[in-house]
Amino acid sequence: MTKLAQAGITTVIKADDERWAEGTRAWTVILSGAALGDQGAIRTESSDLPSGLRNVLGRLAARPGNWSWLTEFTSPRRAESR
């Protein structure tokens, strides 16, 4: 999260108690900020936080800009080792 903030990205993570009780996708992850350019915010809803983070970080990595450092957090091998 620190690296994202330093890169000009605001990160919002929400765990919704009502959706949790319903057994639906309780996690919302949003990336926003000027560093995202004209394409704007990236948002996902997920049943677990690691999947939600991988989703938004993977989508950010695909955007224009120097996001190559995100592979540290989005690679399947790294995710499996946690």
PDB file of N, CA and C in Angstrom:
ATOM      1  N   MET A   1       0.821  -1.188   0.000  1.00  0.00           N
ATOM      2  CA  MET A   1       0.000   0.000   0.000  1.00  0.00           C
ATOM      3  C   MET A   1       0.869   1.259   0.000  1.00  0.00           C
ATOM      4  N   THR A   2       1.986   1.194   0.680  1.00  0.00           N
ATOM      5  CA  THR A   2       2.881   2.346   0.707  1.00  0.00           C
ATOM      6  C   THR A   2       3.374   2.687  -0.692  1.00  0.00           C
ATOM      7  N   LYS A   3       3.794   1.670  -1.442  1.00  0.00           N
ATOM      8  CA  LYS A   3       4.283   1.914  -2.806  1.00  0.00           C
ATOM      9  C   LYS A   3       3.186   2.504  -3.685  1.00  0.00           C
ATOM     10  N   LEU A   4       1.964   2.040  -3.514  1.00  0.00           N
ATOM     11  CA  LEU A   4       0.857   2.593  -4.295  1.00  0.00           C
ATOM     12  C   LEU A   4       0.662   4.068  -3.966  1.00  0.00           C
ATOM     13  N   ALA A   5       0.656   4.403  -2.681  1.00  0.00           N
ATOM     14  CA  ALA A   5       0.483   5.796  -2.272  1.00  0.00           C
ATOM     15  C   ALA A   5       1.620   6.663  -2.809  1.00  0.00           C
ATOM     16  N   GLN A   6       2.836   6.149  -2.743  1.00  0.00           N
ATOM     17  CA  GLN A   6       3.979   6.901  -3.255  1.00  0.00           C
ATOM     18  C   GLN A   6       3.887   7.101  -4.768  1.00  0.00           C
ATOM     19  N   ALA A   7       3.187   6.202  -5.446  1.00  0.00           N
ATOM     20  CA  ALA A   7       3.013   6.301  -6.899  1.00  0.00           C
ATOM     21  C   ALA A   7       1.809   7.160  -7.283  1.00  0.00           C
ATOM     22  N   GLY A   8       1.099   7.718  -6.284  1.00  0.00           N
ATOM     23  CA  GLY A   8      -0.044   8.578  -6.568  1.00  0.00           C
ATOM     24  C   GLY A   8      -1.374   7.862  -6.645  1.00  0.00           C
ATOM     25  N   ILE A   9      -1.442   6.678  -6.041  1.00  0.00           N
ATOM     26  CA  ILE A   9      -2.666   5.877  -6.061  1.00  0.00           C
ATOM     27  C   ILE A   9      -3.274   5.834  -4.660  1.00  0.00           C
ATOM     28  N   THR A  10      -4.556   6.138  -4.562  1.00  0.00           N
ATOM     29  CA  THR A  10      -5.300   5.977  -3.321  1.00  0.00           C
ATOM     30  C   THR A  10      -5.938   4.593  -3.343  1.00  0.00           C
ATOM     31  N   THR A  11      -5.803   3.863  -2.245  1.00  0.00           N
ATOM     32  CA  THR A  11      -6.365   2.515  -2.152  1.00  0.00           C
ATOM     33  C   THR A  11      -7.442   2.489  -1.074  1.00  0.00           C
ATOM     34  N   VAL A  12      -8.610   1.988  -1.440  1.00  0.00           N
ATOM     35  CA  VAL A  12      -9.703   1.823  -0.489  1.00  0.00           C
ATOM     36  C   VAL A  12     -10.046   0.343  -0.444  1.00  0.00           C
ATOM     37  N   ILE A  13     -10.063  -0.212   0.770  1.00  0.00           N
ATOM     38  CA  ILE A  13     -10.449  -1.615   0.973  1.00  0.00           C
ATOM     39  C   ILE A  13     -11.631  -1.625   1.930  1.00  0.00           C
ATOM     40  N   LYS A  14     -12.687  -2.302   1.518  1.00  0.00           N
ATOM     41  CA  LYS A  14     -13.903  -2.348   2.331  1.00  0.00           C
ATOM     42  C   LYS A  14     -14.336  -3.797   2.517  1.00  0.00           C
ATOM     43  N   ALA A  15     -14.669  -4.152   3.752  1.00  0.00           N
ATOM     44  CA  ALA A  15     -15.300  -5.438   4.055  1.00  0.00           C
ATOM     45  C   ALA A  15     -16.732  -5.123   4.491  1.00  0.00           C
ATOM     46  N   ASP A  16     -17.703  -5.575   3.713  1.00  0.00           N
ATOM     47  CA  ASP A  16     -19.103  -5.239   3.943  1.00  0.00           C
ATOM     48  C   ASP A  16     -19.775  -6.313   4.791  1.00  0.00           C
ATOM     49  N   ASP A  17     -20.195  -5.934   5.987  1.00  0.00           N
ATOM     50  CA  ASP A  17     -20.784  -6.909   6.911  1.00  0.00           C
ATOM     51  C   ASP A  17     -22.082  -7.516   6.388  1.00  0.00           C
ATOM     52  N   GLU A  18     -22.887  -6.740   5.691  1.00  0.00           N
ATOM     53  CA  GLU A  18     -24.152  -7.267   5.176  1.00  0.00           C
ATOM     54  C   GLU A  18     -23.913  -8.292   4.075  1.00  0.00           C
ATOM     55  N   ARG A  19     -23.007  -7.984   3.164  1.00  0.00           N
ATOM     56  CA  ARG A  19     -22.694  -8.954   2.106  1.00  0.00           C
ATOM     57  C   ARG A  19     -22.004 -10.175   2.694  1.00  0.00           C
ATOM     58  N   TRP A  20     -21.206  -9.973   3.729  1.00  0.00           N
ATOM     59  CA  TRP A  20     -20.542 -11.096   4.398  1.00  0.00           C
ATOM     60  C   TRP A  20     -21.595 -12.052   4.961  1.00  0.00           C
ATOM     61  N   ALA A  21     -22.596 -11.500   5.627  1.00  0.00           N
ATOM     62  CA  ALA A  21     -23.664 -12.316   6.208  1.00  0.00           C
ATOM     63  C   ALA A  21     -24.462 -13.047   5.131  1.00  0.00           C
ATOM     64  N   GLU A  22     -24.581 -12.444   3.955  1.00  0.00           N
ATOM     65  CA  GLU A  22     -25.305 -13.060   2.841  1.00  0.00           C
ATOM     66  C   GLU A  22     -24.468 -14.098   2.112  1.00  0.00           C
ATOM     67  N   GLY A  23     -23.173 -14.121   2.406  1.00  0.00           N
ATOM     68  CA  GLY A  23     -22.285 -15.072   1.738  1.00  0.00           C
ATOM     69  C   GLY A  23     -21.885 -14.646   0.339  1.00  0.00           C
ATOM     70  N   THR A  24     -22.030 -13.354   0.040  1.00  0.00           N
ATOM     71  CA  THR A  24     -21.650 -12.856  -1.280  1.00  0.00           C
ATOM     72  C   THR A  24     -20.294 -12.165  -1.213  1.00  0.00           C
ATOM     73  N   ARG A  25     -19.908 -11.562  -2.314  1.00  0.00           N
ATOM     74  CA  ARG A  25     -18.594 -10.919  -2.411  1.00  0.00           C
ATOM     75  C   ARG A  25     -18.521  -9.724  -1.463  1.00  0.00           C
ATOM     76  N   ALA A  26     -17.958  -9.944  -0.292  1.00  0.00           N
ATOM     77  CA  ALA A  26     -17.950  -8.934   0.761  1.00  0.00           C
ATOM     78  C   ALA A  26     -16.826  -7.914   0.635  1.00  0.00           C
ATOM     79  N   TRP A  27     -15.798  -8.219  -0.142  1.00  0.00           N
ATOM     80  CA  TRP A  27     -14.636  -7.337  -0.242  1.00  0.00           C
ATOM     81  C   TRP A  27     -14.731  -6.447  -1.470  1.00  0.00           C
ATOM     82  N   THR A  28     -14.524  -5.155  -1.268  1.00  0.00           N
ATOM     83  CA  THR A  28     -14.424  -4.197  -2.360  1.00  0.00           C
ATOM     84  C   THR A  28     -13.048  -3.562  -2.285  1.00  0.00           C
ATOM     85  N   VAL A  29     -12.359  -3.516  -3.413  1.00  0.00           N
ATOM     86  CA  VAL A  29     -11.052  -2.865  -3.494  1.00  0.00           C
ATOM     87  C   VAL A  29     -11.133  -1.833  -4.613  1.00  0.00           C
ATOM     88  N   ILE A  30     -10.748  -0.601  -4.295  1.00  0.00           N
ATOM     89  CA  ILE A  30     -10.793   0.492  -5.261  1.00  0.00           C
ATOM     90  C   ILE A  30      -9.434   1.175  -5.299  1.00  0.00           C
ATOM     91  N   LEU A  31      -8.930   1.390  -6.503  1.00  0.00           N
ATOM     92  CA  LEU A  31      -7.731   2.196  -6.721  1.00  0.00           C
ATOM     93  C   LEU A  31      -8.171   3.453  -7.451  1.00  0.00           C
ATOM     94  N   SER A  32      -7.735   4.615  -6.977  1.00  0.00           N
ATOM     95  CA  SER A  32      -8.070   5.870  -7.640  1.00  0.00           C
ATOM     96  C   SER A  32      -6.886   6.820  -7.518  1.00  0.00           C
ATOM     97  N   GLY A  33      -6.964   7.915  -8.226  1.00  0.00           N
ATOM     98  CA  GLY A  33      -5.917   8.926  -8.142  1.00  0.00           C
ATOM     99  C   GLY A  33      -5.468   9.394  -9.506  1.00  0.00           C
ATOM    100  N   ALA A  34      -4.779  10.519  -9.500  1.00  0.00           N
ATOM    101  CA  ALA A  34      -4.323  11.139 -10.744  1.00  0.00           C
ATOM    102  C   ALA A  34      -3.388  10.232 -11.530  1.00  0.00           C
ATOM    103  N   ALA A  35      -2.644   9.369 -10.859  1.00  0.00           N
ATOM    104  CA  ALA A  35      -1.695   8.480 -11.546  1.00  0.00           C
ATOM    105  C   ALA A  35      -2.397   7.495 -12.474  1.00  0.00           C
ATOM    106  N   LEU A  36      -3.705   7.326 -12.317  1.00  0.00           N
ATOM    107  CA  LEU A  36      -4.453   6.412 -13.179  1.00  0.00           C
ATOM    108  C   LEU A  36      -4.820   7.048 -14.514  1.00  0.00           C
ATOM    109  N   GLY A  37      -4.625   8.344 -14.622  1.00  0.00           N
ATOM    110  CA  GLY A  37      -4.868   9.019 -15.890  1.00  0.00           C
ATOM    111  C   GLY A  37      -6.326   9.041 -16.299  1.00  0.00           C
ATOM    112  N   ASP A  38      -6.541   9.139 -17.599  1.00  0.00           N
ATOM    113  CA  ASP A  38      -7.886   9.279 -18.153  1.00  0.00           C
ATOM    114  C   ASP A  38      -8.749   8.035 -17.981  1.00  0.00           C
ATOM    115  N   GLN A  39      -8.138   6.890 -17.774  1.00  0.00           N
ATOM    116  CA  GLN A  39      -8.916   5.655 -17.637  1.00  0.00           C
ATOM    117  C   GLN A  39      -9.649   5.589 -16.303  1.00  0.00           C
ATOM    118  N   GLY A  40      -9.233   6.367 -15.343  1.00  0.00           N
ATOM    119  CA  GLY A  40      -9.948   6.466 -14.078  1.00  0.00           C
ATOM    120  C   GLY A  40      -9.736   5.301 -13.135  1.00  0.00           C
ATOM    121  N   ALA A  41     -10.623   5.223 -12.163  1.00  0.00           N
ATOM    122  CA  ALA A  41     -10.504   4.275 -11.058  1.00  0.00           C
ATOM    123  C   ALA A  41     -10.612   2.824 -11.515  1.00  0.00           C
ATOM    124  N   ILE A  42     -10.050   1.966 -10.684  1.00  0.00           N
ATOM    125  CA  ILE A  42     -10.138   0.517 -10.872  1.00  0.00           C
ATOM    126  C   ILE A  42     -10.856  -0.023  -9.646  1.00  0.00           C
ATOM    127  N   ARG A  43     -11.880  -0.848  -9.862  1.00  0.00           N
ATOM    128  CA  ARG A  43     -12.687  -1.354  -8.750  1.00  0.00           C
ATOM    129  C   ARG A  43     -13.019  -2.817  -8.987  1.00  0.00           C
ATOM    130  N   THR A  44     -13.049  -3.575  -7.905  1.00  0.00           N
ATOM    131  CA  THR A  44     -13.508  -4.956  -7.989  1.00  0.00           C
ATOM    132  C   THR A  44     -14.201  -5.338  -6.694  1.00  0.00           C
ATOM    133  N   GLU A  45     -15.047  -6.337  -6.787  1.00  0.00           N
ATOM    134  CA  GLU A  45     -15.667  -6.946  -5.617  1.00  0.00           C
ATOM    135  C   GLU A  45     -15.279  -8.408  -5.636  1.00  0.00           C
ATOM    136  N   SER A  46     -14.940  -8.935  -4.465  1.00  0.00           N
ATOM    137  CA  SER A  46     -14.396 -10.284  -4.401  1.00  0.00           C
ATOM    138  C   SER A  46     -14.866 -10.991  -3.137  1.00  0.00           C
ATOM    139  N   SER A  47     -14.811 -12.314  -3.175  1.00  0.00           N
ATOM    140  CA  SER A  47     -15.176 -13.096  -1.995  1.00  0.00           C
ATOM    141  C   SER A  47     -14.037 -13.173  -0.985  1.00  0.00           C
ATOM    142  N   ASP A  48     -12.807 -12.836  -1.419  1.00  0.00           N
ATOM    143  CA  ASP A  48     -11.684 -12.799  -0.477  1.00  0.00           C
ATOM    144  C   ASP A  48     -10.739 -11.666  -0.857  1.00  0.00           C
ATOM    145  N   LEU A  49     -10.061 -11.132   0.133  1.00  0.00           N
ATOM    146  CA  LEU A  49      -9.205  -9.970  -0.084  1.00  0.00           C
ATOM    147  C   LEU A  49      -8.015 -10.245  -1.002  1.00  0.00           C
ATOM    148  N   PRO A  50      -7.279 -11.351  -0.843  1.00  0.00           N
ATOM    149  CA  PRO A  50      -6.147 -11.577  -1.754  1.00  0.00           C
ATOM    150  C   PRO A  50      -6.557 -11.596  -3.231  1.00  0.00           C
ATOM    151  N   SER A  51      -7.685 -12.209  -3.543  1.00  0.00           N
ATOM    152  CA  SER A  51      -8.160 -12.233  -4.937  1.00  0.00           C
ATOM    153  C   SER A  51      -8.506 -10.835  -5.424  1.00  0.00           C
ATOM    154  N   GLY A  52      -9.142 -10.066  -4.581  1.00  0.00           N
ATOM    155  CA  GLY A  52      -9.489  -8.701  -4.954  1.00  0.00           C
ATOM    156  C   GLY A  52      -8.259  -7.848  -5.215  1.00  0.00           C
ATOM    157  N   LEU A  53      -7.256  -7.989  -4.357  1.00  0.00           N
ATOM    158  CA  LEU A  53      -6.017  -7.238  -4.555  1.00  0.00           C
ATOM    159  C   LEU A  53      -5.303  -7.668  -5.826  1.00  0.00           C
ATOM    160  N   ARG A  54      -5.223  -8.979  -6.066  1.00  0.00           N
ATOM    161  CA  ARG A  54      -4.581  -9.457  -7.301  1.00  0.00           C
ATOM    162  C   ARG A  54      -5.309  -8.916  -8.533  1.00  0.00           C
ATOM    163  N   ASN A  55      -6.629  -8.855  -8.465  1.00  0.00           N
ATOM    164  CA  ASN A  55      -7.417  -8.362  -9.592  1.00  0.00           C
ATOM    165  C   ASN A  55      -7.084  -6.908  -9.909  1.00  0.00           C
ATOM    166  N   VAL A  56      -7.190  -6.026  -8.911  1.00  0.00           N
ATOM    167  CA  VAL A  56      -6.966  -4.606  -9.198  1.00  0.00           C
ATOM    168  C   VAL A  56      -5.506  -4.317  -9.532  1.00  0.00           C
ATOM    169  N   LEU A  57      -4.577  -5.001  -8.872  1.00  0.00           N
ATOM    170  CA  LEU A  57      -3.158  -4.768  -9.160  1.00  0.00           C
ATOM    171  C   LEU A  57      -2.787  -5.287 -10.545  1.00  0.00           C
ATOM    172  N   GLY A  58      -3.376  -6.403 -10.948  1.00  0.00           N
ATOM    173  CA  GLY A  58      -3.142  -6.924 -12.291  1.00  0.00           C
ATOM    174  C   GLY A  58      -3.677  -5.984 -13.357  1.00  0.00           C
ATOM    175  N   ARG A  59      -4.840  -5.422 -13.110  1.00  0.00           N
ATOM    176  CA  ARG A  59      -5.416  -4.465 -14.057  1.00  0.00           C
ATOM    177  C   ARG A  59      -4.602  -3.177 -14.108  1.00  0.00           C
ATOM    178  N   LEU A  60      -4.085  -2.742 -12.954  1.00  0.00           N
ATOM    179  CA  LEU A  60      -3.222  -1.569 -12.930  1.00  0.00           C
ATOM    180  C   LEU A  60      -1.941  -1.836 -13.713  1.00  0.00           C
ATOM    181  N   ALA A  61      -1.365  -3.013 -13.542  1.00  0.00           N
ATOM    182  CA  ALA A  61      -0.120  -3.365 -14.236  1.00  0.00           C
ATOM    183  C   ALA A  61      -0.288  -3.339 -15.751  1.00  0.00           C
ATOM    184  N   ALA A  62      -1.511  -3.575 -16.230  1.00  0.00           N
ATOM    185  CA  ALA A  62      -1.774  -3.594 -17.672  1.00  0.00           C
ATOM    186  C   ALA A  62      -1.957  -2.192 -18.257  1.00  0.00           C
ATOM    187  N   ARG A  63      -2.037  -1.199 -17.401  1.00  0.00           N
ATOM    188  CA  ARG A  63      -2.236   0.174 -17.865  1.00  0.00           C
ATOM    189  C   ARG A  63      -0.910   0.836 -18.221  1.00  0.00           C
ATOM    190  N   PRO A  64      -0.996   1.921 -19.002  1.00  0.00           N
ATOM    191  CA  PRO A  64       0.230   2.663 -19.320  1.00  0.00           C
ATOM    192  C   PRO A  64       0.891   3.190 -18.049  1.00  0.00           C
ATOM    193  N   GLY A  65       2.197   3.211 -18.058  1.00  0.00           N
ATOM    194  CA  GLY A  65       2.956   3.706 -16.912  1.00  0.00           C
ATOM    195  C   GLY A  65       3.975   2.680 -16.465  1.00  0.00           C
ATOM    196  N   ASN A  66       4.771   3.051 -15.507  1.00  0.00           N
ATOM    197  CA  ASN A  66       5.805   2.158 -14.990  1.00  0.00           C
ATOM    198  C   ASN A  66       5.254   1.363 -13.809  1.00  0.00           C
ATOM    199  N   TRP A  67       4.536   0.312 -14.105  1.00  0.00           N
ATOM    200  CA  TRP A  67       3.928  -0.529 -13.075  1.00  0.00           C
ATOM    201  C   TRP A  67       4.599  -1.895 -12.998  1.00  0.00           C
ATOM    202  N   SER A  68       5.773  -2.034 -13.591  1.00  0.00           N
ATOM    203  CA  SER A  68       6.448  -3.340 -13.631  1.00  0.00           C
ATOM    204  C   SER A  68       6.711  -3.905 -12.239  1.00  0.00           C
ATOM    205  N   TRP A  69       6.862  -3.061 -11.246  1.00  0.00           N
ATOM    206  CA  TRP A  69       7.105  -3.529  -9.883  1.00  0.00           C
ATOM    207  C   TRP A  69       5.898  -4.269  -9.301  1.00  0.00           C
ATOM    208  N   LEU A  70       4.740  -4.129  -9.914  1.00  0.00           N
ATOM    209  CA  LEU A  70       3.545  -4.810  -9.405  1.00  0.00           C
ATOM    210  C   LEU A  70       3.607  -6.323  -9.575  1.00  0.00           C
ATOM    211  N   THR A  71       4.459  -6.824 -10.468  1.00  0.00           N
ATOM    212  CA  THR A  71       4.552  -8.276 -10.645  1.00  0.00           C
ATOM    213  C   THR A  71       4.959  -8.964  -9.348  1.00  0.00           C
ATOM    214  N   GLU A  72       5.617  -8.227  -8.482  1.00  0.00           N
ATOM    215  CA  GLU A  72       5.984  -8.763  -7.167  1.00  0.00           C
ATOM    216  C   GLU A  72       4.741  -9.194  -6.382  1.00  0.00           C
ATOM    217  N   PHE A  73       3.622  -8.544  -6.635  1.00  0.00           N
ATOM    218  CA  PHE A  73       2.394  -8.799  -5.885  1.00  0.00           C
ATOM    219  C   PHE A  73       1.338  -9.559  -6.670  1.00  0.00           C
ATOM    220  N   THR A  74       1.492  -9.650  -7.990  1.00  0.00           N
ATOM    221  CA  THR A  74       0.453 -10.261  -8.813  1.00  0.00           C
ATOM    222  C   THR A  74       0.846 -11.598  -9.410  1.00  0.00           C
ATOM    223  N   SER A  75       2.097 -12.008  -9.270  1.00  0.00           N
ATOM    224  CA  SER A  75       2.522 -13.270  -9.882  1.00  0.00           C
ATOM    225  C   SER A  75       1.915 -14.448  -9.134  1.00  0.00           C
ATOM    226  N   PRO A  76       1.454 -15.480  -9.855  1.00  0.00           N
ATOM    227  CA  PRO A  76       0.852 -16.653  -9.213  1.00  0.00           C
ATOM    228  C   PRO A  76       1.801 -17.331  -8.231  1.00  0.00           C
ATOM    229  N   ARG A  77       3.088 -17.396  -8.556  1.00  0.00           N
ATOM    230  CA  ARG A  77       4.047 -18.049  -7.668  1.00  0.00           C
ATOM    231  C   ARG A  77       4.084 -17.344  -6.313  1.00  0.00           C
ATOM    232  N   ARG A  78       4.106 -16.023  -6.311  1.00  0.00           N
ATOM    233  CA  ARG A  78       4.131 -15.252  -5.068  1.00  0.00           C
ATOM    234  C   ARG A  78       2.859 -15.515  -4.275  1.00  0.00           C
ATOM    235  N   ALA A  79       1.713 -15.533  -4.950  1.00  0.00           N
ATOM    236  CA  ALA A  79       0.435 -15.750  -4.271  1.00  0.00           C
ATOM    237  C   ALA A  79       0.386 -17.128  -3.632  1.00  0.00           C
ATOM    238  N   GLU A  80       0.947 -18.134  -4.293  1.00  0.00           N
ATOM    239  CA  GLU A  80       0.921 -19.490  -3.753  1.00  0.00           C
ATOM    240  C   GLU A  80       1.807 -19.635  -2.531  1.00  0.00           C
ATOM    241  N   SER A  81       2.849 -18.825  -2.420  1.00  0.00           N
ATOM    242  CA  SER A  81       3.786 -18.970  -1.314  1.00  0.00           C
ATOM    243  C   SER A  81       3.288 -18.336  -0.030  1.00  0.00           C
ATOM    244  N   ARG A  82       2.167 -17.646  -0.079  1.00  0.00           N
ATOM    245  CA  ARG A  82       1.647 -16.986   1.129  1.00  0.00           C
ATOM    246  C   ARG A  82       0.912 -17.945   2.014  1.00  0.00           C
TER     247      ARG A  82
END
